[in-house]
């Protein structure tokens, strides 16, 4: 039995207790028994339209109490293989993005150094730069797999270099992203000009619009993803506005004609056999979320992130068991 796992909802009603993701233990220190940590980064001073994503981590946690440990779509009981906690929230500095980046980096660094996979709940998309700065210390430049309605590669927005619309240009400039292995999927909506997407391609990213992925289909796109990221560390950043506003009305910059929740879950479930070293889910804005629709989608996507970690651990155990069985046969 794993040391850290959710409370048993047959023994304790879901509506009881302090809200943590999936009712995981709230622990503010990391140790060798942990495979992943959930942490909130409630910063939204980088948003350009609607604000309020600072309340996103709480909204996601609030819905996540309905999640259960057995994932039938992936045929795995998650906590048979991995252990995880809810680390709480990083104490951000509202209105001060550079200071917040430092806090994100400081909080994530000891987690990553211990080989634990961080799963961050945003907050707006600007937070990802702080996460990548921490991750690169251990893993070097990583592949970026980004699901998003927007490329977030502008050079500046409102003459500011750091916000949720510039985050990946800054990350590339800082050498945090291996662009030769990176993809952006889901771009759509009006632009200021064709250069908005061309700039991302010129930076070396493979860019697929929503129409591209819908023409290809999810299965073909999964083949493209696996071929592109290949071997090596990958960071997955999921902006909830990848989804159509029907499935995610509670977000800062909604764009029509997006992905369904079915496609989003199919994408994440298909991302097996990839070396993920970090995840985030950003831009949940509960004040525009009616009936917890967006929070439900976000919580379930994060659940699939955790499942990917469990599947990877199970695969390693199964491989080790096969090797041991083979050694026994040879010795006999």
XYZ file of C-alpha atoms in Angstrom:
332
model
C 0.000 0.000 0.000
C 1.300 3.423 -0.922
C 2.103 5.858 1.871
C 0.180 8.780 0.370
C -3.195 8.180 -1.239
C -6.717 9.650 -1.103
C -9.096 9.183 1.781
C -11.482 6.250 1.471
C -14.822 7.773 0.485
C -16.619 4.627 1.675
C -15.501 5.597 5.173
C -15.515 9.402 4.985
C -18.084 11.359 2.924
C -16.614 13.418 0.113
C -18.039 16.634 1.497
C -16.106 16.223 4.757
C -12.667 17.620 5.411
C -10.382 20.252 3.955
C -10.473 20.453 0.150
C -7.396 18.876 -1.432
C -7.091 17.455 -4.899
C -8.827 14.087 -5.014
C -8.820 14.086 -1.172
C -5.071 13.479 -1.095
C -3.185 14.196 2.138
C -2.174 17.829 2.599
C 1.577 17.707 3.172
C 3.930 20.690 2.904
C 7.154 18.694 2.778
C 8.335 16.234 0.155
C 10.005 12.877 0.712
C 11.139 9.758 -1.113
C 7.703 8.127 -0.814
C 6.135 10.575 -3.280
C 5.839 10.097 -7.030
C 3.891 13.296 -7.705
C 2.697 16.429 -5.945
C -0.261 18.658 -6.697
C 0.431 22.322 -6.080
C -1.631 25.420 -6.702
C -0.093 28.540 -8.227
C -2.896 31.103 -7.744
C -1.363 33.925 -9.775
C -3.395 35.839 -12.364
C -1.622 39.176 -12.734
C -0.441 38.071 -16.178
C -3.945 37.877 -17.636
C -4.946 40.293 -20.377
C -8.761 40.089 -20.438
C -10.781 38.440 -17.683
C -9.005 38.020 -14.367
C -9.788 35.628 -11.534
C -7.706 32.545 -12.334
C -6.102 32.960 -8.902
C -9.195 31.100 -7.688
C -8.693 28.293 -10.208
C -6.757 25.895 -7.940
C -9.527 26.021 -5.326
C -12.238 25.404 -7.917
C -10.399 22.426 -9.398
C -9.813 20.922 -5.978
C -13.445 21.478 -5.036
C -14.707 19.350 -7.913
C -11.928 16.767 -7.684
C -13.402 15.199 -4.550
C -15.621 13.159 -6.902
C -12.675 11.408 -8.545
C -12.008 7.772 -7.688
C -8.720 5.821 -7.612
C -9.575 3.265 -10.312
C -9.383 4.610 -13.875
C -11.510 2.247 -15.992
C -10.464 3.800 -19.314
C -6.822 2.979 -18.571
C -7.607 -0.170 -16.524
C -5.451 0.816 -13.570
C -5.872 1.471 -9.873
C -3.628 4.505 -9.644
C -2.536 4.170 -6.053
C -1.492 0.562 -6.413
C 1.558 1.994 -8.172
C 2.179 5.571 -7.097
C 1.980 7.834 -4.086
C 1.123 11.518 -4.102
C 0.075 14.511 -2.033
C -1.496 17.929 -2.295
C 1.295 20.346 -1.414
C -1.039 23.314 -1.094
C -0.458 26.648 -2.823
C 2.747 28.502 -3.582
C 2.590 31.917 -1.844
C 2.620 34.114 -4.937
C 3.038 37.895 -4.959
C -0.053 39.447 -6.604
C 0.869 42.061 -9.180
C 4.572 41.185 -9.143
C 5.412 38.608 -11.780
C 9.210 38.458 -11.380
C 8.933 37.937 -7.630
C 6.300 35.246 -8.218
C 8.574 33.475 -10.706
C 11.273 33.334 -8.033
C 8.854 31.814 -5.539
C 7.667 29.215 -8.069
C 11.247 28.267 -8.881
C 12.235 28.045 -5.213
C 9.233 25.875 -4.291
C 9.493 23.512 -7.261
C 13.252 22.964 -7.184
C 13.374 20.615 -4.147
C 10.390 18.685 -5.517
C 12.075 18.130 -8.879
C 15.473 17.353 -7.353
C 13.895 14.408 -5.510
C 12.574 12.976 -8.765
C 8.965 13.858 -7.935
C 6.724 14.973 -10.799
C 5.058 18.359 -10.120
C 1.481 18.915 -11.303
C 0.611 22.596 -11.015
C -2.865 24.119 -10.982
C -3.052 27.685 -12.310
C -3.389 30.558 -12.218
C -2.832 32.090 -15.629
C -0.434 30.743 -18.240
C 2.376 33.084 -17.251
C 3.201 30.721 -14.350
C 4.673 28.136 -16.714
C 7.883 30.139 -17.133
C 8.693 29.755 -13.436
C 7.981 26.031 -13.609
C 10.249 25.550 -16.625
C 13.057 27.478 -14.952
C 12.960 24.982 -12.080
C 12.646 21.909 -14.301
C 15.576 22.786 -16.553
C 17.956 22.750 -13.582
C 17.589 18.978 -13.359
C 16.533 17.893 -16.824
C 17.998 20.493 -19.166
C 15.852 21.860 -22.009
C 12.605 19.901 -22.269
C 10.101 19.274 -25.026
C 6.948 21.346 -24.647
C 3.612 19.718 -25.394
C 1.061 22.524 -25.243
C -2.707 22.243 -25.642
C -4.046 25.755 -26.017
C -6.199 28.085 -28.103
C -3.328 30.600 -28.196
C 0.321 30.243 -29.054
C 1.520 32.610 -26.281
C 4.624 33.543 -28.261
C 4.149 37.289 -28.662
C 7.253 39.345 -28.013
C 5.292 41.734 -25.806
C 1.740 42.547 -24.805
C 0.820 46.075 -23.674
C 4.552 46.724 -24.117
C 5.258 44.202 -21.337
C 7.605 41.279 -21.840
C 6.170 39.010 -19.135
C 2.527 37.932 -19.161
C 0.404 35.009 -20.262
C 0.726 35.924 -23.949
C 4.539 35.968 -24.055
C 5.462 33.048 -21.819
C 6.754 30.599 -24.420
C 8.797 33.136 -26.366
C 10.555 34.005 -23.112
C 11.039 30.294 -22.323
C 12.592 29.673 -25.735
C 14.839 32.730 -25.414
C 16.037 31.437 -22.030
C 16.875 28.025 -23.512
C 14.298 26.169 -21.432
C 12.525 24.463 -24.355
C 13.911 22.049 -26.945
C 11.910 23.434 -29.858
C 12.930 20.578 -32.173
C 10.794 18.232 -30.054
C 7.955 20.622 -29.155
C 4.353 21.023 -30.332
C 1.475 23.426 -29.857
C -2.002 22.057 -30.565
C -5.369 23.820 -30.668
C -4.647 27.344 -31.921
C -7.750 29.108 -33.184
C -9.693 32.372 -33.179
C -8.944 35.782 -34.604
C -5.391 37.079 -34.765
C -3.723 40.467 -35.131
C -2.055 39.136 -38.265
C -0.623 35.978 -39.844
C 2.626 36.577 -38.001
C 0.952 35.592 -34.714
C 1.220 31.908 -35.598
C 4.118 32.239 -38.007
C 6.258 33.648 -35.208
C 5.768 30.413 -33.247
C 6.780 28.358 -36.271
C 9.779 30.614 -36.869
C 10.840 29.936 -33.283
C 10.974 26.233 -34.215
C 7.713 24.988 -32.716
C 5.421 22.601 -34.577
C 2.048 24.342 -34.585
C -1.288 22.603 -35.231
C -4.479 24.629 -35.211
C -7.773 23.224 -33.998
C -8.796 22.736 -37.630
C -5.529 20.857 -38.277
C -6.157 18.443 -35.435
C -9.813 17.964 -36.385
C -8.822 17.140 -39.982
C -6.160 14.702 -38.788
C -8.193 13.203 -35.949
C -6.969 12.477 -32.440
C -5.332 9.139 -33.277
C -3.250 10.610 -36.090
C -2.307 13.561 -33.892
C -1.140 11.182 -31.176
C 1.150 9.534 -33.714
C 2.508 12.983 -34.640
C 3.039 13.840 -30.959
C 4.915 10.627 -30.180
C 7.123 11.001 -33.236
C 7.897 14.636 -32.462
C 8.686 14.405 -28.740
C 10.584 11.117 -29.210
C 12.802 10.168 -26.250
C 13.674 12.629 -23.524
C 11.952 14.786 -20.909
C 8.620 16.426 -21.758
C 6.576 19.119 -20.031
C 2.823 19.133 -20.694
C 1.041 22.476 -20.398
C -2.742 22.401 -20.770
C -4.637 25.671 -21.070
C -8.304 24.948 -20.380
C -9.258 27.246 -23.260
C -8.131 24.433 -25.569
C -11.692 23.290 -24.935
C -14.670 24.883 -26.606
C -16.485 27.332 -24.265
C -19.381 24.854 -24.169
C -17.090 22.606 -22.099
C -15.029 25.350 -20.432
C -16.904 28.655 -20.093
C -14.862 29.587 -17.040
C -11.656 30.822 -18.611
C -9.977 34.137 -19.256
C -9.873 34.294 -23.062
C -12.474 31.893 -24.511
C -12.442 31.040 -28.231
C -15.319 29.327 -30.031
C -15.064 26.111 -32.070
C -12.609 24.378 -29.777
C -12.076 20.805 -28.688
C -14.643 18.659 -26.929
C -13.904 17.177 -23.531
C -14.038 13.756 -25.224
C -11.183 14.726 -27.539
C -9.219 16.339 -24.729
C -9.409 13.211 -22.600
C -8.581 11.014 -25.602
C -5.482 13.129 -26.222
C -4.212 12.843 -22.659
C -5.047 9.156 -22.338
C -3.059 8.486 -25.491
C 0.121 10.090 -24.155
C 1.581 6.888 -22.737
C 5.252 5.921 -23.053
C 6.380 9.545 -22.837
C 8.847 10.777 -20.197
C 6.819 13.496 -18.508
C 8.754 15.534 -15.954
C 6.020 18.047 -15.183
C 2.456 19.094 -15.920
C 0.312 22.131 -15.465
C -3.308 23.044 -16.096
C -4.019 26.751 -16.286
C -6.560 29.508 -16.908
C -9.549 28.119 -14.965
C -11.641 31.116 -13.950
C -14.463 30.022 -11.620
C -16.407 33.298 -11.597
C -17.490 32.526 -15.173
C -17.948 28.800 -14.539
C -21.600 27.800 -14.326
C -22.371 24.540 -12.543
C -18.640 23.724 -12.192
C -18.474 22.712 -15.862
C -14.934 24.023 -16.349
C -13.747 22.758 -12.973
C -15.100 19.301 -13.809
C -13.187 19.227 -17.080
C -9.998 20.505 -15.443
C -10.112 18.050 -12.537
C -10.627 15.103 -14.864
C -7.763 16.155 -17.125
C -5.446 16.410 -14.111
C -6.698 12.968 -13.045
C -5.489 11.668 -16.407
C -2.089 13.321 -15.814
C -1.786 11.330 -12.587
C -2.855 8.185 -14.393
C -0.032 8.637 -16.921
C 2.464 8.700 -14.044
C 0.919 5.519 -12.629
C 1.024 3.764 -16.011
C 4.696 4.660 -16.405
C 5.485 3.257 -12.955
C 3.470 0.112 -13.683
C 5.336 -0.349 -16.967
C 8.678 -0.158 -15.169
C 7.535 -2.691 -12.560
C 6.202 -5.058 -15.190
C 9.454 -4.818 -17.139
C 11.487 -5.453 -14.009
C 9.293 -8.453 -13.185
C 9.823 -9.894 -16.660
C 13.589 -9.486 -16.308
C 13.549 -11.210 -12.921
C 11.435 -14.069 -14.283
C 13.840 -14.490 -17.199
C 16.823 -14.515 -14.844
C 15.150 -17.212 -12.732
C 14.522 -19.328 -15.826
C 18.130 -18.970 -16.934
C 19.423 -19.852 -13.454
C 17.272 -22.969 -13.402
